[in-house]
Short mmCIF file of C-alpha atoms and ligand atoms in Angstrom, two decimals:
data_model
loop_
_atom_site.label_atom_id
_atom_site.label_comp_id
_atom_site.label_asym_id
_atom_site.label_seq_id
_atom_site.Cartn_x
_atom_site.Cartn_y
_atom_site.Cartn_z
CA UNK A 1 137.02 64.31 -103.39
CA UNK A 2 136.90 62.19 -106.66
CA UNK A 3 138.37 64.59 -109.48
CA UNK A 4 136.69 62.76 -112.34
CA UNK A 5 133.13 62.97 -110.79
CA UNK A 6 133.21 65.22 -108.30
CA UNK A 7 129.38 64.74 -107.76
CA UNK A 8 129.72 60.82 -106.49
CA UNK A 9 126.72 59.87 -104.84
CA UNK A 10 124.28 62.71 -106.38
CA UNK A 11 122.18 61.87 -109.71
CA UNK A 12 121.99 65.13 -112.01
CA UNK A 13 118.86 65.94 -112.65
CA UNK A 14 119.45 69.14 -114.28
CA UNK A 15 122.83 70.21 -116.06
CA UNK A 16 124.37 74.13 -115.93
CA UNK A 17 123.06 75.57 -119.49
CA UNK A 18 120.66 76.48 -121.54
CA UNK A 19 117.21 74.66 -120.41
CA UNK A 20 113.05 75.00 -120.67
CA UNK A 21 112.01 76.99 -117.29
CA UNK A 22 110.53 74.15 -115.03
CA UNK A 23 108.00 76.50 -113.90
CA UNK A 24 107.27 77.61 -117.57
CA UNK A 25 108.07 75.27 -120.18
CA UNK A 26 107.59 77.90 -123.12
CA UNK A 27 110.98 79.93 -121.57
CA UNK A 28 113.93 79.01 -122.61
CA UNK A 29 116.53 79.94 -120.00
CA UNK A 30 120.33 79.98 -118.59
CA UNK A 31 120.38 76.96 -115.96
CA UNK A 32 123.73 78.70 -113.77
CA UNK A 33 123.96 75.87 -111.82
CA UNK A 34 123.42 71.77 -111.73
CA UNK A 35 121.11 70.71 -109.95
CA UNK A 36 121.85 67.47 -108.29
CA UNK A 37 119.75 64.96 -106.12
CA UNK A 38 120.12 62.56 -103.09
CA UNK A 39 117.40 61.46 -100.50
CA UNK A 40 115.04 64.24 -99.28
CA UNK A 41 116.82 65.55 -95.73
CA UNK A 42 120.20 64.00 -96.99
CA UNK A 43 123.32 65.97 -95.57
CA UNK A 44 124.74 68.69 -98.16
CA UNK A 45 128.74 68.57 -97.97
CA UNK A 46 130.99 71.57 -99.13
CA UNK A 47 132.72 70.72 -102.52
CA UNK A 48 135.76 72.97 -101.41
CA UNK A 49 136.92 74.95 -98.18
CA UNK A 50 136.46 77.94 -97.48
CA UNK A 51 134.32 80.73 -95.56
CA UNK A 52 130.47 80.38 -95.03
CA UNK A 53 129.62 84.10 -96.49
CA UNK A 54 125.47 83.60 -96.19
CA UNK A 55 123.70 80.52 -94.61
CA UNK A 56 119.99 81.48 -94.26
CA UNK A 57 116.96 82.15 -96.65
CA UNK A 58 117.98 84.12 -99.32
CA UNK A 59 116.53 88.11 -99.59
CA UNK A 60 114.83 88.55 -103.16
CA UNK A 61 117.10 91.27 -104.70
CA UNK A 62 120.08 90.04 -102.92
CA UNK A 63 121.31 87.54 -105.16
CA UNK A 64 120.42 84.75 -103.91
CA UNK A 65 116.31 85.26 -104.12
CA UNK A 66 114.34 82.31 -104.81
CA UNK A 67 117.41 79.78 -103.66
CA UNK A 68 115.41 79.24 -100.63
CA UNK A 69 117.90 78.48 -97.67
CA UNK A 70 121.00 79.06 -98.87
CA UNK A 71 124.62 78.25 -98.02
CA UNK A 72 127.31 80.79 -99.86
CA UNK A 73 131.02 79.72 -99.46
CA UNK A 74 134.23 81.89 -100.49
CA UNK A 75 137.25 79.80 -101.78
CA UNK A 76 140.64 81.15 -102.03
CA UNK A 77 140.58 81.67 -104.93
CA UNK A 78 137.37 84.39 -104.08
CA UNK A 79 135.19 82.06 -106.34
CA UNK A 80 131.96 81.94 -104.35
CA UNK A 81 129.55 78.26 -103.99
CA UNK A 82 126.60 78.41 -103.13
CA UNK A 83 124.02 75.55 -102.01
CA UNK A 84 121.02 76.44 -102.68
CA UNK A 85 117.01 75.31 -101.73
CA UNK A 86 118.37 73.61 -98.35
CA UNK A 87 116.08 72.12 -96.26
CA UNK A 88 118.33 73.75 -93.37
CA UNK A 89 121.68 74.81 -92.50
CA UNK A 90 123.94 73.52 -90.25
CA UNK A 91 126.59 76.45 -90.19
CA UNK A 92 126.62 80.23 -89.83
CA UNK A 93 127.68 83.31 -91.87
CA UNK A 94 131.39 83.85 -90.80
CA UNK A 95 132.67 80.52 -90.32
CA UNK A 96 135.06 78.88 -92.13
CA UNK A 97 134.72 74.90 -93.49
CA UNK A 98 136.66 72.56 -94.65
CA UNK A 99 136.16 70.16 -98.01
CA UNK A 100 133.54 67.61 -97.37
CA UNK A 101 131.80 68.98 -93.91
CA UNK A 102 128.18 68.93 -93.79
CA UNK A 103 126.80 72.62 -94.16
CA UNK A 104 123.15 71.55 -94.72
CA UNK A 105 120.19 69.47 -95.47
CA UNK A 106 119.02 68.80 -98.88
CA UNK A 107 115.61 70.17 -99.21
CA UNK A 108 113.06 72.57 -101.14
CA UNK A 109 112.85 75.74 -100.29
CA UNK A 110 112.66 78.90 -102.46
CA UNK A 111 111.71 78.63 -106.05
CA UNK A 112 112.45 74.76 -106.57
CA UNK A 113 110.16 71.91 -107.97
CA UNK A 114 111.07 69.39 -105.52
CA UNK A 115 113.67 68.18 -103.25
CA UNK A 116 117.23 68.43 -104.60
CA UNK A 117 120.70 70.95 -104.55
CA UNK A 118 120.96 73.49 -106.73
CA UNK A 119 124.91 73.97 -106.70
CA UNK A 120 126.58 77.17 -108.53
CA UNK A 121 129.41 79.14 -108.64
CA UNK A 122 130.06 82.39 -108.87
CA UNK A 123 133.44 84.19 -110.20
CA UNK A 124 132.59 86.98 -107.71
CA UNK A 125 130.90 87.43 -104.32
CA UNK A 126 130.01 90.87 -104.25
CA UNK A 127 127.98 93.28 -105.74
CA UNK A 128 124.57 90.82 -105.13
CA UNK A 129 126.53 87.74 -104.00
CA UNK A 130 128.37 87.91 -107.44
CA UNK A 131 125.25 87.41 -109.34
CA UNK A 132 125.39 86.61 -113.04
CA UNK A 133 129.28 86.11 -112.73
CA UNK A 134 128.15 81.88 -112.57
CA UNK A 135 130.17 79.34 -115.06
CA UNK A 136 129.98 75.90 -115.15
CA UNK A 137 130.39 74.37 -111.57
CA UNK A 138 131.61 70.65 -112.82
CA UNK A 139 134.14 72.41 -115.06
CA UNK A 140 135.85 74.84 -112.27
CA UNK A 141 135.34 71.53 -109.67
CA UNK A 142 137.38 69.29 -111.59
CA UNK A 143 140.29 72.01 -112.16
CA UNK A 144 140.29 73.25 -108.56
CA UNK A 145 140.60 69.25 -107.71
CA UNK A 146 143.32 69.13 -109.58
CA UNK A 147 145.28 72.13 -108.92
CA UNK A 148 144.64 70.56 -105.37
CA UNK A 149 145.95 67.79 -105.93
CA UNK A 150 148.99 68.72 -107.98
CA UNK A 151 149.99 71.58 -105.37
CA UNK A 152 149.60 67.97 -102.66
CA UNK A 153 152.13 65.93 -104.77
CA UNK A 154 154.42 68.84 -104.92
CA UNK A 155 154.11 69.37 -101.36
CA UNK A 156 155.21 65.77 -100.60
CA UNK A 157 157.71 65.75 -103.14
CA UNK A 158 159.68 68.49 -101.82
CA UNK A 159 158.94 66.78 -98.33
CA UNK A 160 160.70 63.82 -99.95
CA UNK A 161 163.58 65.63 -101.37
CA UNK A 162 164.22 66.83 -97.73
CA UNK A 163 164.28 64.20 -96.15
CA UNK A 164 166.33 62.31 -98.84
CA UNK A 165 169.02 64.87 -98.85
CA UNK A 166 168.85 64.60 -94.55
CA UNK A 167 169.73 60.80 -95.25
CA UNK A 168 172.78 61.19 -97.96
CA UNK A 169 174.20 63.39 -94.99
CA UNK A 170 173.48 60.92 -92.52
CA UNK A 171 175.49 58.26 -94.65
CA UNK A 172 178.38 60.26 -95.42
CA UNK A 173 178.87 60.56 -91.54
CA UNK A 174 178.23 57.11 -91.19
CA UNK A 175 180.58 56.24 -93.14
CA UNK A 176 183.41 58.47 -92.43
CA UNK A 177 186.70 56.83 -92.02
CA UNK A 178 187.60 55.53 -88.34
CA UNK A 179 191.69 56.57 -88.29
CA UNK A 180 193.22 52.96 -86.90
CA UNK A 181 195.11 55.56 -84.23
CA UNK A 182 191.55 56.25 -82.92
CA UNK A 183 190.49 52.75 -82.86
CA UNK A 184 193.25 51.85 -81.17
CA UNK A 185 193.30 54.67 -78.87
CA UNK A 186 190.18 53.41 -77.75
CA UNK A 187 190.50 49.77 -77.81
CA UNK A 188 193.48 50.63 -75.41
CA UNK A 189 191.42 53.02 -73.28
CA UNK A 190 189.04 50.61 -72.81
CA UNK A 191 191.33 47.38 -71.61
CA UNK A 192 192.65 49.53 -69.22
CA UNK A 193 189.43 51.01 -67.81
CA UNK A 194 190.24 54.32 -68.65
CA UNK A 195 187.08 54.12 -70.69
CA UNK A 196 183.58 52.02 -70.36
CA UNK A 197 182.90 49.91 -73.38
CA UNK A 198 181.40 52.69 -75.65
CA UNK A 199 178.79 52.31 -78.26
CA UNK A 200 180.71 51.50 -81.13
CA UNK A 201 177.99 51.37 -83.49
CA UNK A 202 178.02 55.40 -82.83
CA UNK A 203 181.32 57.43 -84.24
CA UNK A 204 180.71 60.05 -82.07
CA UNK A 205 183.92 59.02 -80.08
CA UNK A 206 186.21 58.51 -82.99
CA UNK A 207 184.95 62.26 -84.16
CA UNK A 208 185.79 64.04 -80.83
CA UNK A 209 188.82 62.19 -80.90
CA UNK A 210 189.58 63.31 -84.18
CA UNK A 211 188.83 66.57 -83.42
CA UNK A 212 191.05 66.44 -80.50
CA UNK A 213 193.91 65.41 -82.58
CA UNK A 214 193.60 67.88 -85.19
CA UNK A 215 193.32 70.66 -82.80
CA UNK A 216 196.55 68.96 -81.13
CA UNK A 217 194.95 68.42 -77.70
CA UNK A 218 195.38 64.80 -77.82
ZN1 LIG B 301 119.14 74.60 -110.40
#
């Protein structure tokens, strides 16, 4: 997902905002979504994850009447998106997707002049699918992107930070000092085949001997 245009691949044919009704040009009305257009039939991917609250022709008095076939997904953050004038749906009420997984086919059903997706998003799902709670779907895209994003890069930073303070530890053992009793001890041990030739590259034998010593077994 592309936070600068988050609508790559789709021309706009209809911004969120004031607008002349299609139907009626002498209206002047709210537009509460964009409306954006691929090929006739083209899949419909979800802009965010989430759970698949309505995917089926929309009731009139519902909420969602006149937005044809309809696909309504809650976010986590209980924003709802809905996909609206679908050709068909590829997913059922209940289910959850993920960012970018088809849910759909673009199409023209309900009250729509011709093939294209009429994507809003709602502050609230419920009463009526959270109708009339809409603002402007590019805006709230680009922030949850980047809030996304950000929360990623903090996520691997403290991944990083881990792992980096794992591998100062690692060094300091590494580079613990060898007594030259122990060294001897085992270059001794190991002439006189008290001892096979052990991996010297590993202190794990000078530290038990250490310990040994210190607790005056050895
Ligand atoms: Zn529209």
């Amino acid at each position: 997902m592309n936070a600068s245009n988050p609508f790559e691949g789709y021309r706009v044919s209809s911004p969120y905002g004031p607008r002349t009704n299609p139907f009626d040009h002498n209206l002047v009305e709210f537009h509460k979504g964009i409306d954006l257009v691929k090929a006739h039939r083209s899949p419909i991917f979800t802009f965010v994850s989430g759970e698949v609250l309505h995917a089926k022709l929309g009731d009139a008095g519902s909420g969602l009447g006149g937005y044809g076939i309809a696909v309504a997904v809650r976010d986590k953050n209980n924003h709802l998106h809905i996909y609206a004038h679908l050709d068909s749906t590829t997913v059922k009420a209940g289910q959850q997707v993920t960012v970018g997984q088809e849910i759909g086919k673009q199409g023209t059903t309900g009250q729509s002049t011709g093939s294209h997706l009429h994507y809003e998003v709602r502050q609230a799902c419920t009463p009526n699918f959270g109708y009339g709670t809409h603002v402007d779907p590019t805006n709230y895209l680009i922030s949850y992107i980047n809030r996304e994003e950000k929360m990623m890069l903090e996520e691997l930073q403290s991944r990083m930070n881990k792992l980096e303070s794992r591998l100062t530890k690692l060094e300091a053992q590494a580079s613990m000092p060898v007594p030259d009793w122990a060294r001897n001890a085992v270059d001794k041990a190991v002439q006189t085949g008290v001892l096979l030739e052990p991996d010297r590259a590993s202190f794990d034998l000078y530290r038990v001997l250490t310990v040994l010593n210190r607790k005056g077994l050895l």
